[in-house]
XYZ file of C-alpha atoms in Angstrom:
595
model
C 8.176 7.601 -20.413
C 9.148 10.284 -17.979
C 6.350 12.022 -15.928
C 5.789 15.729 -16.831
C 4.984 16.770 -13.376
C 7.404 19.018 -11.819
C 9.997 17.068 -9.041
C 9.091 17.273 -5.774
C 11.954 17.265 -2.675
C 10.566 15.347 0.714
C 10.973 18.338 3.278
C 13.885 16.894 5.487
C 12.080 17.056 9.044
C 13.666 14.512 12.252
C 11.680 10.729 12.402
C 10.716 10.071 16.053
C 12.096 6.429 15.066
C 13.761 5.192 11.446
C 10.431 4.047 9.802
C 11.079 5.752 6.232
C 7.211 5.892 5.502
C 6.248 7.719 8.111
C 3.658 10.783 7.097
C 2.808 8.495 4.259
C -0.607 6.880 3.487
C -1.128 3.765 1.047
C -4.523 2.310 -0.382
C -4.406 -0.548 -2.318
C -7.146 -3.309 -4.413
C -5.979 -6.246 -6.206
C -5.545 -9.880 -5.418
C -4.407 -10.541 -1.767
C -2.248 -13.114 -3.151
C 0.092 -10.378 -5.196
C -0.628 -7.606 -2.865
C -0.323 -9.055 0.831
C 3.298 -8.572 1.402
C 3.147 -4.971 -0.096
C 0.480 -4.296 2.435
C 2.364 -5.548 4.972
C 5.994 -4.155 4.699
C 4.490 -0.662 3.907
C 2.582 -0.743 6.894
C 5.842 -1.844 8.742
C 7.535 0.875 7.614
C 5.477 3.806 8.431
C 2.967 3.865 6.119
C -0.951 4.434 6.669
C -3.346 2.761 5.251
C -6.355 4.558 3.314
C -9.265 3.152 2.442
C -11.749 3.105 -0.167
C -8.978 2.157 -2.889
C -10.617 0.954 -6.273
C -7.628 -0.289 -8.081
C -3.615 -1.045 -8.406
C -1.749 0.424 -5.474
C -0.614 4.095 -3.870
C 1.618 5.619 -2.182
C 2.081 9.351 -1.282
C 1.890 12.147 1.887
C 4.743 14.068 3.612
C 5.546 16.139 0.750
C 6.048 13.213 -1.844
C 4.217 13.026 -5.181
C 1.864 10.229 -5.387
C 3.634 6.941 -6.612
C 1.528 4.105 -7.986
C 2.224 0.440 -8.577
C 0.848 -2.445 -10.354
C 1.239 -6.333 -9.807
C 0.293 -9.152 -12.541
C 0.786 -12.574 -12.857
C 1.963 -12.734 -16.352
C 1.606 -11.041 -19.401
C -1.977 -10.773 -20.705
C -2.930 -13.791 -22.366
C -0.125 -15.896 -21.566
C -1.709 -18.228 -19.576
C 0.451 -17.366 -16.210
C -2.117 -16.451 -14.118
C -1.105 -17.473 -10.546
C 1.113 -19.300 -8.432
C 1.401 -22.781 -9.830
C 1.223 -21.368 -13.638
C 4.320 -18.841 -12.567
C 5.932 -21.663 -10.832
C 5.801 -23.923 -14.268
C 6.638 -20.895 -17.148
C 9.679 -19.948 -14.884
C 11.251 -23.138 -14.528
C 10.903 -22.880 -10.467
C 8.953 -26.214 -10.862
C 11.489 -28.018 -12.641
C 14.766 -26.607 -10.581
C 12.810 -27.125 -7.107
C 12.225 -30.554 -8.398
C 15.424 -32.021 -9.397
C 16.074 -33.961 -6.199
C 13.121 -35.515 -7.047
C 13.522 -36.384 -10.067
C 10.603 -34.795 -11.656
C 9.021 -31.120 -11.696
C 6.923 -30.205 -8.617
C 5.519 -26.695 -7.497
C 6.541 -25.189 -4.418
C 3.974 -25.636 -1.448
C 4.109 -22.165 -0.441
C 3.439 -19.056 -2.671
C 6.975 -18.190 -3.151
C 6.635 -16.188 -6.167
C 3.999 -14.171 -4.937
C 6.091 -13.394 -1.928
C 9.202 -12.389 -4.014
C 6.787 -10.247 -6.357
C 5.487 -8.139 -3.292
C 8.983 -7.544 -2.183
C 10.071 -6.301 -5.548
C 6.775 -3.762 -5.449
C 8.238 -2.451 -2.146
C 11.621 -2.294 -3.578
C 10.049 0.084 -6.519
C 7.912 2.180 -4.475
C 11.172 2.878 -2.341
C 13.188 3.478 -5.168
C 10.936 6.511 -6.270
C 10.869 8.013 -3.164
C 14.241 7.666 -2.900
C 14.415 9.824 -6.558
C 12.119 12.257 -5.132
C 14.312 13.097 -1.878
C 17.515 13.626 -3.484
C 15.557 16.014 -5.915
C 14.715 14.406 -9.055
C 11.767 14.008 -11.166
C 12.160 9.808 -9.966
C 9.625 7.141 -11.506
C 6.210 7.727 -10.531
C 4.710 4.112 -11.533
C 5.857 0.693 -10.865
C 4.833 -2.609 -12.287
C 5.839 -6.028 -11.379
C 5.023 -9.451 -12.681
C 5.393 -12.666 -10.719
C 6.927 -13.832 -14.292
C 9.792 -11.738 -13.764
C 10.310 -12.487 -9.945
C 10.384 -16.352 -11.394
C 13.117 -15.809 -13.606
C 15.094 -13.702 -11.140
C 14.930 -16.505 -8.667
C 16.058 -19.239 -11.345
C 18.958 -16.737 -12.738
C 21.952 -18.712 -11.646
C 20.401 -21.869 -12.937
C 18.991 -20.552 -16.136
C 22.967 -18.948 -16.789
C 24.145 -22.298 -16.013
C 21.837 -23.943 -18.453
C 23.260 -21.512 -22.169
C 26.915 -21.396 -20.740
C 29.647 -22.777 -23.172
C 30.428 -25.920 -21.298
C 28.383 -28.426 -18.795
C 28.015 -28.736 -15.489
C 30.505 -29.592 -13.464
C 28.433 -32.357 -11.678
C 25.524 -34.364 -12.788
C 22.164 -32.977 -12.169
C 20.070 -36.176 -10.560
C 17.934 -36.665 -7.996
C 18.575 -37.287 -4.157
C 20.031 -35.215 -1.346
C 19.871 -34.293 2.138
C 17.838 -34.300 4.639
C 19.425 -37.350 6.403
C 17.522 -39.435 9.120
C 19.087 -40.819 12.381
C 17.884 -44.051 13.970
C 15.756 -43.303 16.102
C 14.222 -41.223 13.548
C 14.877 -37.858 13.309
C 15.525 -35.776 10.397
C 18.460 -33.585 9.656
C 20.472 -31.198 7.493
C 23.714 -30.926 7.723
C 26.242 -28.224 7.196
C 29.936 -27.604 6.385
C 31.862 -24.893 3.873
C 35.432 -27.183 4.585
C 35.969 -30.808 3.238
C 38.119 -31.543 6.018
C 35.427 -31.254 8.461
C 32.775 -33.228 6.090
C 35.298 -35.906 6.531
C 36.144 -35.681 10.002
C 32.454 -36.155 10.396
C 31.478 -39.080 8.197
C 34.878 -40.849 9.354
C 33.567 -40.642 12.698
C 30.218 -42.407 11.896
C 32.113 -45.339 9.886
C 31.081 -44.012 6.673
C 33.844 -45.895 3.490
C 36.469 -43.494 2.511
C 35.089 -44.491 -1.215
C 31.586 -42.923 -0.140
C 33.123 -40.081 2.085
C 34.802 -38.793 -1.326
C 32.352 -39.335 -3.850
C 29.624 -37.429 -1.671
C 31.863 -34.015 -1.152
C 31.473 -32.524 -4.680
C 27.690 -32.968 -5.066
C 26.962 -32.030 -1.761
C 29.421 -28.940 -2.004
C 27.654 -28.043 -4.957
C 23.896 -28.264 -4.029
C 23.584 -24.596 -3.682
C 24.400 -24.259 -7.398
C 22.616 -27.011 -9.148
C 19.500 -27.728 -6.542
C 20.493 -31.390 -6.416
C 22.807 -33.696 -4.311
C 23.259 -37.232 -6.031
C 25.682 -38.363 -3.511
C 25.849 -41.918 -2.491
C 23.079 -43.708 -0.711
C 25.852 -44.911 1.334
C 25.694 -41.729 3.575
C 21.944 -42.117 4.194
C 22.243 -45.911 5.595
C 25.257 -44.639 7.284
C 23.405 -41.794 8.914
C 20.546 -44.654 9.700
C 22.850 -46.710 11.967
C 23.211 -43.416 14.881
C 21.425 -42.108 17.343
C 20.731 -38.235 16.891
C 23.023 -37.607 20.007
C 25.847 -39.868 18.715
C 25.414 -37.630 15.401
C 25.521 -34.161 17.315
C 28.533 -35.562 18.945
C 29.818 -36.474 15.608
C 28.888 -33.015 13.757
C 30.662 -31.419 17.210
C 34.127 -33.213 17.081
C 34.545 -32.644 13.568
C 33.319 -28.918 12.695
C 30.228 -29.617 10.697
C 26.795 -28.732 11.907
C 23.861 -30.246 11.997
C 20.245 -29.308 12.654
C 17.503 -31.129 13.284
C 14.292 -30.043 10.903
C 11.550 -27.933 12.923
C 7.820 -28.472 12.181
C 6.019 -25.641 11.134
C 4.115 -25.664 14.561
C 7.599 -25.437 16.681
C 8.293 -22.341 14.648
C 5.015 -20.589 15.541
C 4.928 -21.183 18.796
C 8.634 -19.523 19.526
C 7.886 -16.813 16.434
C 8.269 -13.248 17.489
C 6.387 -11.253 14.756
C 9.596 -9.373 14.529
C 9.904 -7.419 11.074
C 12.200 -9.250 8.482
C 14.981 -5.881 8.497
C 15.890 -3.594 11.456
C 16.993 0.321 10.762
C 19.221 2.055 13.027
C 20.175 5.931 12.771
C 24.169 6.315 13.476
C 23.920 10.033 14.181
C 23.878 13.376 12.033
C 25.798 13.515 8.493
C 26.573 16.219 6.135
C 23.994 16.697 3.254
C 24.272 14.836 0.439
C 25.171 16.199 -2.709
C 22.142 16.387 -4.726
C 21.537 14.860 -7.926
C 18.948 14.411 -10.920
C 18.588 10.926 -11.546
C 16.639 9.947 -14.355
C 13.268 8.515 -13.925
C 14.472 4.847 -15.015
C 17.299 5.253 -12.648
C 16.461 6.265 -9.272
C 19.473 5.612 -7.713
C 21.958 7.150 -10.360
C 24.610 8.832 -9.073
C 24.453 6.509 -5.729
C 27.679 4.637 -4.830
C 27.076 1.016 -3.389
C 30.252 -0.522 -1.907
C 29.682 -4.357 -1.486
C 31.452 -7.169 -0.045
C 29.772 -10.305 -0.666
C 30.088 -14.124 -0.717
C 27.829 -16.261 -2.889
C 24.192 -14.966 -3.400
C 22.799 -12.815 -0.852
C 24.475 -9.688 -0.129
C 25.781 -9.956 -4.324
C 21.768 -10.598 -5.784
C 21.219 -7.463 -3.083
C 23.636 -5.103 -4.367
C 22.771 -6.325 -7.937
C 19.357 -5.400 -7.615
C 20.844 -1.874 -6.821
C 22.978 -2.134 -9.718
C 20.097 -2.542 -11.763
C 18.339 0.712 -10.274
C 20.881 2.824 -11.634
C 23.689 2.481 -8.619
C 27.116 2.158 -9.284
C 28.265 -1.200 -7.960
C 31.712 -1.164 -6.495
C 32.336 -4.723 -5.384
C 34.844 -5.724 -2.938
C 37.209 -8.890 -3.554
C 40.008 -10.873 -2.018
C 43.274 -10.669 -4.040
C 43.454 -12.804 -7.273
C 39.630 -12.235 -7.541
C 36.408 -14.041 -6.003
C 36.877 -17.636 -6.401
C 33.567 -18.052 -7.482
C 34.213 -16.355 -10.471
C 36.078 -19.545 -11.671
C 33.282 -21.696 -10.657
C 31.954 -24.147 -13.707
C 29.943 -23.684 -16.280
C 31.720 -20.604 -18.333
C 30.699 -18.321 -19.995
C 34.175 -16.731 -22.093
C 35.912 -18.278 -19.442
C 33.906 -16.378 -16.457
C 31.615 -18.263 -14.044
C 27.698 -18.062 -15.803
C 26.593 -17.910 -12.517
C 28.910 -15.718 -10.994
C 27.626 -13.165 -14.183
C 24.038 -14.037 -13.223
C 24.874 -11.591 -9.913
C 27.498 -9.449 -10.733
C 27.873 -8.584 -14.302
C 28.507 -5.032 -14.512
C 29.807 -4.557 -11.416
C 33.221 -3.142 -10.633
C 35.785 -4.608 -8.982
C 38.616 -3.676 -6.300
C 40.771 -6.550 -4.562
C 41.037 -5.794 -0.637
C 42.909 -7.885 1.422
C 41.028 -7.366 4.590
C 43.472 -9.388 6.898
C 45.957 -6.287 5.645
C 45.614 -3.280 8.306
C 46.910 -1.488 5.059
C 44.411 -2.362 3.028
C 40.965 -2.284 4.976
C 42.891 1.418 5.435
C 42.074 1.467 1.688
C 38.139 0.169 2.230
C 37.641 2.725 4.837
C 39.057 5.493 2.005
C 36.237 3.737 -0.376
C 33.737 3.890 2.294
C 34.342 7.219 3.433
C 32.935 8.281 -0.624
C 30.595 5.431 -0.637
C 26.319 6.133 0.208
C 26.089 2.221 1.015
C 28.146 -0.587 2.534
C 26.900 -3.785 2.403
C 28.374 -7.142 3.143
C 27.059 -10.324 4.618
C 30.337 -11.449 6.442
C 30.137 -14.234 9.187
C 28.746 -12.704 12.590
C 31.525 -10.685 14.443
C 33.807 -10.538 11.450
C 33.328 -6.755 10.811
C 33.574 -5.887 14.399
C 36.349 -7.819 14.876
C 38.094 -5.904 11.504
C 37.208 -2.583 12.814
C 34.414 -2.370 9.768
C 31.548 -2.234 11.695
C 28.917 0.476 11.131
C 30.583 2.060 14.310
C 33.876 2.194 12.388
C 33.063 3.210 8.745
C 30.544 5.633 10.364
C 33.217 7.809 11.671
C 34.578 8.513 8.265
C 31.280 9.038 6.680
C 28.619 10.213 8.679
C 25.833 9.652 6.070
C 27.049 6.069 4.788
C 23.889 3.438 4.897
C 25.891 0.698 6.219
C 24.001 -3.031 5.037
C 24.171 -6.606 6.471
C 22.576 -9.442 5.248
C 23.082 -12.232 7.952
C 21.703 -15.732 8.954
C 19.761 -15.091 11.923
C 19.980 -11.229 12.811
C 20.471 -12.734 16.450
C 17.043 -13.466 17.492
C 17.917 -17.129 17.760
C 19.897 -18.338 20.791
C 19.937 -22.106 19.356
C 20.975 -20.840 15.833
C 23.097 -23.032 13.960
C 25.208 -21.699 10.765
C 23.036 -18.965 9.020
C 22.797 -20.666 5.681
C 20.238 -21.064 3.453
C 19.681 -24.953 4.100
C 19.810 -24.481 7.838
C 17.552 -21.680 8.104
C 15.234 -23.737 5.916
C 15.774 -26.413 8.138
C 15.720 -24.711 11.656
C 12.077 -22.724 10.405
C 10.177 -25.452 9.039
C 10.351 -24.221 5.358
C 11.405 -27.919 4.674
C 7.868 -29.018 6.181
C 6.117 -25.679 3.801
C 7.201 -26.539 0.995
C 5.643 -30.116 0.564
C 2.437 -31.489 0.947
C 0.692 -33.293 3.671
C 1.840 -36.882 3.633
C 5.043 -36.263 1.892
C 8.273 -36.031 3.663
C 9.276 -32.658 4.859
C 12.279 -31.517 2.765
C 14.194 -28.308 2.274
C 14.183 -27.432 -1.312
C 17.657 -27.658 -2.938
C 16.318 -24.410 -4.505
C 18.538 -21.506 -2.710
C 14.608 -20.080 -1.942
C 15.905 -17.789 1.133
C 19.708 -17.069 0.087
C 17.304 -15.130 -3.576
C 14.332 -13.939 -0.885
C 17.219 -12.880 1.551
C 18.557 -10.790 -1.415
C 15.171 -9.032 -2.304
C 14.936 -7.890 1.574
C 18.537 -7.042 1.436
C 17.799 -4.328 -1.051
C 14.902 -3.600 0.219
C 16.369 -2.642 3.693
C 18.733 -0.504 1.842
C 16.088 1.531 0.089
C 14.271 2.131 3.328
C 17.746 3.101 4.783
C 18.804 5.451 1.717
C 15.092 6.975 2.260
C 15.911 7.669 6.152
C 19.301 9.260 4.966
C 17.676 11.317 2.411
C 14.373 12.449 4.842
C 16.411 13.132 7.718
C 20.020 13.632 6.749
C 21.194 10.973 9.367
C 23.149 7.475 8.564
C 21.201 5.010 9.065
C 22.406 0.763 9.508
C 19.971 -1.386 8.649
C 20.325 -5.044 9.394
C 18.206 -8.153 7.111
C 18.687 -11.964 7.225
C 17.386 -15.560 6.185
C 14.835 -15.503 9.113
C 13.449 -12.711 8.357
C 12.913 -13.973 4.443
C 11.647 -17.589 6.143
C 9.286 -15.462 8.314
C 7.987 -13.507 4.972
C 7.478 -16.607 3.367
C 6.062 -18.181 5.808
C 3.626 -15.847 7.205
C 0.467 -17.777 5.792
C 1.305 -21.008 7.359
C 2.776 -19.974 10.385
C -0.841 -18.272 11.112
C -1.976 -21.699 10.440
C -0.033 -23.450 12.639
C -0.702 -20.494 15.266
C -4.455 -21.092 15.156
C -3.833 -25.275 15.060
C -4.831 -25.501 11.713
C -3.433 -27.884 9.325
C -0.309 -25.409 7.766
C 0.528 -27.500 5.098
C -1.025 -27.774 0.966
C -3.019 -30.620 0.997
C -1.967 -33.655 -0.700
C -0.672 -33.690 -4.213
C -0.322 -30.467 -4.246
C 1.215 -28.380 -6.950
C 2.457 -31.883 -8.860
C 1.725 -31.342 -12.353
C 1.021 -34.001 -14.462
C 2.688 -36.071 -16.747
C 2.376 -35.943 -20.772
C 3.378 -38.355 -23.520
C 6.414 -35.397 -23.993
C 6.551 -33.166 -20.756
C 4.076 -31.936 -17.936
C 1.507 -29.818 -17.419
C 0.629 -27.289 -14.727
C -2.990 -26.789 -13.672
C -3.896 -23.722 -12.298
C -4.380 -24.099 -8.442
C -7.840 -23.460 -8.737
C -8.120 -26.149 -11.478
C -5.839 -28.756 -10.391
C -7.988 -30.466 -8.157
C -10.675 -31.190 -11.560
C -7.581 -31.298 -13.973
C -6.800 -34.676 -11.931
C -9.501 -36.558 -12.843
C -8.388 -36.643 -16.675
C -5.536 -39.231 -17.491
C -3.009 -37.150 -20.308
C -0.545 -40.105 -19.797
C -1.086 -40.735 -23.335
C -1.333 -37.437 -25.236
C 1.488 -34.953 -26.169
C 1.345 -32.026 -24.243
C -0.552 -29.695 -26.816
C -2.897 -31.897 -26.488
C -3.684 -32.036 -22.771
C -3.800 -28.487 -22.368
C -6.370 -28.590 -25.357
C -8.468 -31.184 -23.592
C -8.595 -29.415 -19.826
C -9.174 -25.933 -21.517
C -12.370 -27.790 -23.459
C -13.631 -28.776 -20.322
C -13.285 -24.933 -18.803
C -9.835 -25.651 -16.975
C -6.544 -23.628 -17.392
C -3.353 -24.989 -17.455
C 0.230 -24.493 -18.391
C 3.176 -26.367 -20.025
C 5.708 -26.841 -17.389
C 9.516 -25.798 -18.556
C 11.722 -28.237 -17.653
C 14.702 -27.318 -20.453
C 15.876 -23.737 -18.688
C 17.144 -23.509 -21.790
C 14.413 -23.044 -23.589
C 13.351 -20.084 -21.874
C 15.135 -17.681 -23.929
C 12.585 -18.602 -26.387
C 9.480 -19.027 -24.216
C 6.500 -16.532 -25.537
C 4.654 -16.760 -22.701
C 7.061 -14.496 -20.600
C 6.967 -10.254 -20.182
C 10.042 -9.696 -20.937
C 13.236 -10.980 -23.147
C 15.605 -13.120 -22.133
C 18.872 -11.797 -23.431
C 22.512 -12.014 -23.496
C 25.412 -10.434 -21.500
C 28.627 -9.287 -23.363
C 30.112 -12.546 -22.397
C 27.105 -14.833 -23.563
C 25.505 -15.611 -20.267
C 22.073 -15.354 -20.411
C 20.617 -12.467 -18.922
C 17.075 -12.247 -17.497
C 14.840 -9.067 -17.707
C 14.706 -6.474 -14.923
C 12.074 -7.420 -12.199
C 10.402 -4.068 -12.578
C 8.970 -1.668 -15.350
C 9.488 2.020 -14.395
C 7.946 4.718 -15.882
């Protein structure tokens, strides 16, 4: 429902440095757990804390009206009520546990995390409305529910498309182990160079070939069933005969960091950098409506798999128009299995409704055409390798000088603070930061989840960078670039632990963490604040009605843990619908309410 107060219009006035919330004062009371990373990213970008808040959160000052904001769990009743329970409903558990084999909750609170992000992302949004002169949304709610099915999306598409996968979903998967012991992930885009490199180590041609398809698609189905054969293989070298091997061929490797190696090098650097590029025209102003914020914004993207696309698409979903940039014949991706109507599920899961123009950027001719697109464009975002764009003549520098007021977006690997970086994917970075050690228990293994946890978190910073640099354009007429990357979504993530690990505390869960336990017909999910009594009470036996009756008689809450994404679409215990896209992909709900 649209807010009857009149629209206010920030008064345009020059920022000492691009920190969008400047002039701006916060207060907010809730559960740290939900509200932590809002605190935190407001307060890196300008904003003031007030005290003496009594509920929900705030935000207002410099000639804004007062936006408010409120964070949940779940829906009322529905028995999600914190991390692990959100973890279980969404299906995180059961993706995050497929190499595995069996469901387990993630070791940090990733859900939490992606929740607070989202808040930011709202918050911004309304301002945004509010400086380009519209009566924008003046209250926000988010539900970790929602942030849970975001981050599944891809799989849960996967899961209702018209055919299977394209591989089988089992357990196993990197990290590999040399001989003397140390654990590594390994990296290549090119099955030439995954060749190169196991041929090099001795590895059968048989094994070389069956391993390439799983492992090539472990960023779609969170599993890697490849053949043990690679492990022992990996087992017979020395880490410096592999690095010699991963060199010669053209595939990377990187050895897995401990949580306490990360801390000690961390720099406490934000997770997104803003730039100003120098004084535009004014914008043309518009009235978007209150469900919309960004309506009438143009967002140019040009992005590969899930980052920079779940960034724009987030945009999209605020009420900009999504111009999306391809190579000719179309993104391959969109071709990649299941279907849905004969288009990639999980290609629709991040770019459904987009449009679509096919740019041959090798062409001088046509990134001639980009530039044109650019030049009537608010945002350009891409997450291209490092030194492609300059290298093009599409850096910021470039598509600056045809539009003055253009928010130019990357989402990178490693936003160069990393001398040592290897390639800026989502496995590496998990690797490099010690999310692999995070996300598991003490005395287990330290693994990076098959999950793509930081290309989805990447995403959410992504568009929040480009909120905070549409608000800069807006409150001082300038363009703005604003950089965001992996390590700065590991850093988010990891904040908690890496304060740990700082301090010389233990960083990681304790033992057994977040494993749910197993019924006579599924698996339960004890609350984290029950899970450590929940234990104690065999449901081996009983059906999974059942067990949850017996721990709630005994003053315990638990949750049934979805393991069929399929099932989903049907799940009561969710906020919001699970629904269908015009070519039968499923569709999740929008992460935010805005009213």
């Amino acid at each position: 429902m649209a807010s009857s107060a009149p629209p206010h219009t920030a008064v345009r006035r020059p920022l000492d440095v691009p920190r969008p919330l400047d002039e701006l004062r916060f207060g907010i009371a809730g559960p740290t757990a939900l509200t932590g990373v809002v605190a935190d990213h407001l307060r890196r970008l300008g904003a003031q804390a007030r005290p003496g808040a009594t509920q929900g959160i705030a935000l207002d000052g410099a000639g804004f009206a007062s936006v408010t904001a409120r964070t949940a769990w779940g829906a009322t009743g529905s028995g999600i009520e914190d991390e692990a329970t959100a973890q279980a409903a969404t299906g995180v558990m059961a993706v995050h546990g497929r190499r595995h084999g069996a469901p387990r909750g993630l070791g940090v609170d990733y859900l939490a995390t992606a929740t607070g992000v989202l808040t930011v992302q709202g918050l911004l949004a309304a301002l945004v409305a509010q400086a380009r002169g519209g009566d924008g949304p003046r209250h926000v709610t988010t539900t970790a529910d929602r942030a849970g099915l975001l981050a599944v999306s891809q799989y849960l598409a996967a899961s209702g498309a018209d055919e299977p996968e394209a591989v089988e979903l089992d357990a196993g998967g990197p990290p590999f182990t040399s001989a003397d012991g140390v654990l590594f992930e390994l990296e290549t885009l090119d099955p030439g160079d995954w060749a190169a490199f196991w041929r090099s180590l001795g590895a059968p041609a048989e094994a070389i070939r069956a391993g390439w398809r799983p492992f090539q698609f472990r960023y779609a189905t969170a599993c890697a069933p490849f053949p043990d054969t690679l492990h022992e293989v990996a087992r017979r070298h020395a880490w410096q005969r592999i690095r010699q091997a991963a060199d010669l061929s053209g595939a990377e490797v990187c050895r897995l960091n401990t949580l306490a190696e990360r801390a000690e090098e961390h720099d406490g650097a934000d997770p997104w950098t803003l730039t100003t590029l120098g004084r535009g025209g004014p914008t043309a102003p518009t009235a978007p409506a209150p469900g919309r914020p960004l309506a009438g914004l143009t967002v140019l993207e040009a992005g590969r798999r899930i980052q920079a696309p779940l960034a724009a698409h987030l945009l999209g979903l605020l009420g900009a128009r999504i111009i999306r940039v391809e190579p000719p014949g179309g993104d391959p991706l969109r071709g990649m299995p299941p279907a849905c109507d004969g288009i990639s599920a999980r290609w629709l899961a991040l770019n459904r409704g987009k449009e679509a123009v096919e740019i041959d950027i090798k062409s001088p001719g046509d990134r001639s055409r980009l530039r044109e697109l650019a030049a009537e464009a608010d945002v350009f975002l891409h997450n291209w390798a490092p030194g492609k764009a300059a290298a093009l003549e599409l850096d910021a520098e470039h598509l600056t000088a045809v539009n003055p007021s253009l928010v130019y977006a990357y989402t990178g690997g490693w936003a160069d603070r990393l001398a040592d970086a290897p390639m800026g994917t989502d496995f590496m970075v998990q690797a490099r930061t010690g999310v692999g050690e995070a996300v598991h228990p003490a005395g287990e293994p330290p693994v990076p989840s098959l999950m793509t946890l930081l290309d989805v978190l990447g995403g959410l910073h992504g568009a929040e960078a480009v909120l905070a640099g549409l608000l800069v354009r807006e409150r001082t007429g300038q363009g703005v670039r604003v950089d965001s990357s992996l390590l700065g979504a590991a850093d988010t993530l990891l904040a908690p632990a890496l304060q740990r690990a700082a301090t010389g505390a233990d960083p990681r869960p304790p033992a057994g963490f977040r494993h749910p336990l197993r019924t006579s017909d599924g698996w339960i999910a004890p609350s984290d604040s029950s899970a450590a009594a929940a234990a104690a009470y065999d449901v081996t036996g009983m059906c999974t009605e059942d067990a949850l009756s017996q721990l709630r008689t005994h003053g315990l809450t638990a949750t049934a843990v979805t393991t069929d994404l399929s099932g989903l679409e049907h799940d009561p215990r969710l906020s919001g619908p699970i629904g269908r896209d015009a070519h039968g992909a499923p569709a999740v709900p929008d992460p935010w309410s805005l009213a």
